[in-house]
PDB file of C-alpha atoms in Angstrom:
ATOM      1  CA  UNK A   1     123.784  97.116  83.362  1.00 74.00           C
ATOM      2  CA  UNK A   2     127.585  96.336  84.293  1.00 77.00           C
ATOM      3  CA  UNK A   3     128.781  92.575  84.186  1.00 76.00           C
ATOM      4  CA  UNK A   4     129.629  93.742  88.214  1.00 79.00           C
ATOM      5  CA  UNK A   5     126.479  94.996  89.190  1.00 77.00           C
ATOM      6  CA  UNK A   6     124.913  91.738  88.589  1.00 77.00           C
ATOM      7  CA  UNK A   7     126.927  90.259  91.173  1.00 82.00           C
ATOM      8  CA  UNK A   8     125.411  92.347  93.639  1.00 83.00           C
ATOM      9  CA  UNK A   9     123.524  89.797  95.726  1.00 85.00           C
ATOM     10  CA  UNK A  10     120.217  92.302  95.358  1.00 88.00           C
ATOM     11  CA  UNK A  11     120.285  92.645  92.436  1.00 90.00           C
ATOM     12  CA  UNK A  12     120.785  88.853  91.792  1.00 91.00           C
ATOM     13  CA  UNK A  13     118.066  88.434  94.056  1.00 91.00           C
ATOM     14  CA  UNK A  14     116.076  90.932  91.758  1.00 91.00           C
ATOM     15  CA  UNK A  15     116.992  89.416  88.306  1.00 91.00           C
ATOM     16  CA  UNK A  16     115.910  85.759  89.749  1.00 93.00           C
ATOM     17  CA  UNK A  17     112.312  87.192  91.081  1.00 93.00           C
ATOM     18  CA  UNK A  18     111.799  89.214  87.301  1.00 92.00           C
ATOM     19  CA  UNK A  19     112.842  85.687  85.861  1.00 94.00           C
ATOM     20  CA  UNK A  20     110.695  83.751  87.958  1.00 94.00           C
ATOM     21  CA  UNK A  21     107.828  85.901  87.108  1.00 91.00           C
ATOM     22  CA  UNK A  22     108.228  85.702  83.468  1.00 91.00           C
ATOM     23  CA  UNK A  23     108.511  82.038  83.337  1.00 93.00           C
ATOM     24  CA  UNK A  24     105.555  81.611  85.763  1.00 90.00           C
ATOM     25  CA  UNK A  25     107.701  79.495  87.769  1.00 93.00           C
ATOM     26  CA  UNK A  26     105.783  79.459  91.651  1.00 93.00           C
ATOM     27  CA  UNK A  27     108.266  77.608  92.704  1.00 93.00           C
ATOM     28  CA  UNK A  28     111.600  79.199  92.308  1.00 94.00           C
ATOM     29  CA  UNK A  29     109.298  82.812  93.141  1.00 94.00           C
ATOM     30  CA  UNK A  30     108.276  81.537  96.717  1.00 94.00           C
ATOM     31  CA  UNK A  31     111.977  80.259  97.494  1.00 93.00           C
ATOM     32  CA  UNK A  32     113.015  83.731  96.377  1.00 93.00           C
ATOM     33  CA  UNK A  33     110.410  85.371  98.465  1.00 92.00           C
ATOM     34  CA  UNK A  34     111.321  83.432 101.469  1.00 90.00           C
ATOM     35  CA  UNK A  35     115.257  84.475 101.255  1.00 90.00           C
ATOM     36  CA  UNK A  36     114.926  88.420  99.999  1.00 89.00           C
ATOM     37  CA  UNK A  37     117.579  90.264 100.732  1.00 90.00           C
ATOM     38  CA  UNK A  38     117.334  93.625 102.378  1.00 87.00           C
ATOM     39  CA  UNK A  39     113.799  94.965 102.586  1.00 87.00           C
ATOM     40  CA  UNK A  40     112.909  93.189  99.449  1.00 85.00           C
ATOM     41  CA  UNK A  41     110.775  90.858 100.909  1.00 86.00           C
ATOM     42  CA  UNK A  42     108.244  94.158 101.060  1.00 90.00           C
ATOM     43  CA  UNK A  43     108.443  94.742  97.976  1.00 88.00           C
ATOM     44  CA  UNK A  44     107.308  91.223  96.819  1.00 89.00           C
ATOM     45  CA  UNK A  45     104.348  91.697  99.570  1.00 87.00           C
ATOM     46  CA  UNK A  46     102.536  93.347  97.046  1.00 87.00           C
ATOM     47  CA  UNK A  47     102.015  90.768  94.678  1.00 86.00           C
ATOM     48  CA  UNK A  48     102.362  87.806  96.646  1.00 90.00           C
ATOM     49  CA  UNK A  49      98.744  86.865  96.508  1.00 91.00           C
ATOM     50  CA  UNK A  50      98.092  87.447  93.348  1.00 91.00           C
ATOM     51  CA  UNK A  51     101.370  84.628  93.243  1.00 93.00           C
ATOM     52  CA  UNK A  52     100.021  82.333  95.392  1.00 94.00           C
ATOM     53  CA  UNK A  53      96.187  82.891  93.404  1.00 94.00           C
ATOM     54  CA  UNK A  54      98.030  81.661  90.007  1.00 93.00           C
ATOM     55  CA  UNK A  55      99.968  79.219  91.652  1.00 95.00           C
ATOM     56  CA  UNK A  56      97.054  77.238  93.592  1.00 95.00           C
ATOM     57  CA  UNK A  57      95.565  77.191  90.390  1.00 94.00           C
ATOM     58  CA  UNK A  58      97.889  75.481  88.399  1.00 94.00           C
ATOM     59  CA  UNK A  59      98.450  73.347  91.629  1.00 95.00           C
ATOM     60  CA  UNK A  60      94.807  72.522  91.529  1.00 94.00           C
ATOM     61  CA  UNK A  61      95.408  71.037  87.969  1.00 93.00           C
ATOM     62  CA  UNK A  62      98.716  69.160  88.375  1.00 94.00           C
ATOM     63  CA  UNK A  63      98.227  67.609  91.624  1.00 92.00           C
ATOM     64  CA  UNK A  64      94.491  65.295  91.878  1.00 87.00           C
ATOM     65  CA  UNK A  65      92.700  64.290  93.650  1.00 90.00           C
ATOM     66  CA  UNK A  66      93.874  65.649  97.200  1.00 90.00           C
ATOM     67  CA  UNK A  67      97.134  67.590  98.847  1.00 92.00           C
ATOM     68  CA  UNK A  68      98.317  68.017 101.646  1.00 93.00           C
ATOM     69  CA  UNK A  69      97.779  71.256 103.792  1.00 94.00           C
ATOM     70  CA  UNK A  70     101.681  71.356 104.866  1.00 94.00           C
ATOM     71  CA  UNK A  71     102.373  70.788 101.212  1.00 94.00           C
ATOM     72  CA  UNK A  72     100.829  73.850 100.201  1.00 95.00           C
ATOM     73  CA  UNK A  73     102.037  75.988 103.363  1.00 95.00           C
ATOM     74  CA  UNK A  74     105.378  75.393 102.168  1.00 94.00           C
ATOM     75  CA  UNK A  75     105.127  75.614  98.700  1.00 94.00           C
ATOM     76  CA  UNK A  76     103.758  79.128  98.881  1.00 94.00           C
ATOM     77  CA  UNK A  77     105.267  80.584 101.545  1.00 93.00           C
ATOM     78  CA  UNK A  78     103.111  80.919 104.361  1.00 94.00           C
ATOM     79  CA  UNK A  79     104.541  80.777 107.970  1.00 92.00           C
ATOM     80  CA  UNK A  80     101.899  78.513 109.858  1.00 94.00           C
ATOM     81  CA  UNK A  81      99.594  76.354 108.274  1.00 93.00           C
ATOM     82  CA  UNK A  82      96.639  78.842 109.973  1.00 94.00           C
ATOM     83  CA  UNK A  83      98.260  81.561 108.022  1.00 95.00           C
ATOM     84  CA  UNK A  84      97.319  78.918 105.066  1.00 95.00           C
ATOM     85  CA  UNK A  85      94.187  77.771 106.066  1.00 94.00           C
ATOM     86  CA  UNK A  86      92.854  81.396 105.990  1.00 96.00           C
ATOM     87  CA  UNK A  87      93.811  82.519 102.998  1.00 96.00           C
ATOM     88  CA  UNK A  88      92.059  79.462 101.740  1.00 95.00           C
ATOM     89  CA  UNK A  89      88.771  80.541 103.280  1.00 95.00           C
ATOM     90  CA  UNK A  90      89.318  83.681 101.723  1.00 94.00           C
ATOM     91  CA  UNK A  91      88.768  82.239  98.688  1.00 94.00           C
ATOM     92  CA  UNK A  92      85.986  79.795  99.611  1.00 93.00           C
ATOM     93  CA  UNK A  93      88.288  76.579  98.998  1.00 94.00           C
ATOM     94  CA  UNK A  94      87.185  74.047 102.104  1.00 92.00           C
ATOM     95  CA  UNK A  95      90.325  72.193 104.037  1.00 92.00           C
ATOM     96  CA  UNK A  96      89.041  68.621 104.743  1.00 91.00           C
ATOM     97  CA  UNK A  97      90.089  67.123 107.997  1.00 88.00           C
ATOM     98  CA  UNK A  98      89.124  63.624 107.672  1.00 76.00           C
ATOM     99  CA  UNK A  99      90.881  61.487 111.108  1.00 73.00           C
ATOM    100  CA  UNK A 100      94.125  62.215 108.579  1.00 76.00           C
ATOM    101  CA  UNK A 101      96.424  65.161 108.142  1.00 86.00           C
ATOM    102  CA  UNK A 102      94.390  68.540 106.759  1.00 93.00           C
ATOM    103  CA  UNK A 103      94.273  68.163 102.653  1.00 93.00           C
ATOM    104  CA  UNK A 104      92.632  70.452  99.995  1.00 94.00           C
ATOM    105  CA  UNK A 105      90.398  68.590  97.081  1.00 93.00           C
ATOM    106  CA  UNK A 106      92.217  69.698  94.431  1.00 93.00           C
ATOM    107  CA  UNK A 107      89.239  68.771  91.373  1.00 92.00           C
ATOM    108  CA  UNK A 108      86.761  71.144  93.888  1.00 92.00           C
ATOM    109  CA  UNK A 109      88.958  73.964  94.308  1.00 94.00           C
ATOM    110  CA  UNK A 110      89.935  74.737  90.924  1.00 94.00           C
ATOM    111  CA  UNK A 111      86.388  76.675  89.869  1.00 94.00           C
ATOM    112  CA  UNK A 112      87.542  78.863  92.990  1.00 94.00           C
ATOM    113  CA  UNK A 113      91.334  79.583  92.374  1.00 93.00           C
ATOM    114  CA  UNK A 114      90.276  80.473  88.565  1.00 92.00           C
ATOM    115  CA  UNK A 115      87.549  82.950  89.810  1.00 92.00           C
ATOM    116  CA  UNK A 116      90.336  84.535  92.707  1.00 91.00           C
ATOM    117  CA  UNK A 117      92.714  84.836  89.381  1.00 89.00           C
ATOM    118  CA  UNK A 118      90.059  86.969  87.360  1.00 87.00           C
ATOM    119  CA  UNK A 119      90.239  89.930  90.048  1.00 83.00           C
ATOM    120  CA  UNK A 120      93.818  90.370  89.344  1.00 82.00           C
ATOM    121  CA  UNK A 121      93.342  89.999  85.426  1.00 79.00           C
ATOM    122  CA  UNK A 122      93.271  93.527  84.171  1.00 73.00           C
ATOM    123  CA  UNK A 123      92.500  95.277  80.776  1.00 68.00           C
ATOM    124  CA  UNK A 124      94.222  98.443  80.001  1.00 68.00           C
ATOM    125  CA  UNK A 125      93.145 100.860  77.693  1.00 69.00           C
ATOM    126  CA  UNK A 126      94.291  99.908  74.528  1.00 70.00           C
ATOM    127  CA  UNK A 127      92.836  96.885  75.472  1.00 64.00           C
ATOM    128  CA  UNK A 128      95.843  94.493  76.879  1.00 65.00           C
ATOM    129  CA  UNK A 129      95.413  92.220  79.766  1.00 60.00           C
ATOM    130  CA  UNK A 130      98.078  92.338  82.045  1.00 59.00           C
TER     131      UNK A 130
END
């Protein structure tokens, strides 16, 4: 690839998503997800839960003993906190509303983000789990 079709903003846009992938970095992949140019934003639809699945996981082991349910909206993307809330219940997780704001315990959701990550685990095959 030319030096000047990296300075296309897609394809900077691309090259940052591929990176952020590789480097399992949530983070940076939700920020990029958020501000895709063109229709890209589609495109990253399609593994976007499988995203968010990995990155609730590793969420559920760096952050103990509660978070917040507007801490995880944000952090992966979603547009309401409903939108959030759902998916959650999609994978059994429970949001506790306790008199405070809507949290997530962390320690009880983890057996449940590690089972939603083994239907995206796949074995080809010549055996290699992608």
């Amino acid at each position: 690839m030319a030096p000047t079709d990296k300075q296309d903003p897609a394809v900077r846009h691309a090259l940052g998503v591929r990176h952020a992938l590789a480097t399992g970095n949530y983070f940076r992949y939700f920020q990029l997800y958020a501000s895709a140019p063109n229709m890209g934003g589609y495109l990253m639809d399609n593994f976007a839960d499988r995203e968010r699945c990995s990155a609730l996981q590793k969420m559920c082991k760096a952050y103990r003993p509660r978070l917040s349910l507007d801490f995880i909206t944000q952090s992966l993307a979603f547009d309401t906190t409903e939108e959030c809330a759902k998916f959650l219940a999609s994978l059994n997780i429970p949001v506790l509303v306790d008199g405070q704001q809507p949290a997530v315990d962390m320690k009880a959701a983890l057996p449940y983000a590690v089972a939603a990550m083994q239907k995206y685990e796949k074995v080809d095959i010549k055996g290699q789990i992608y």
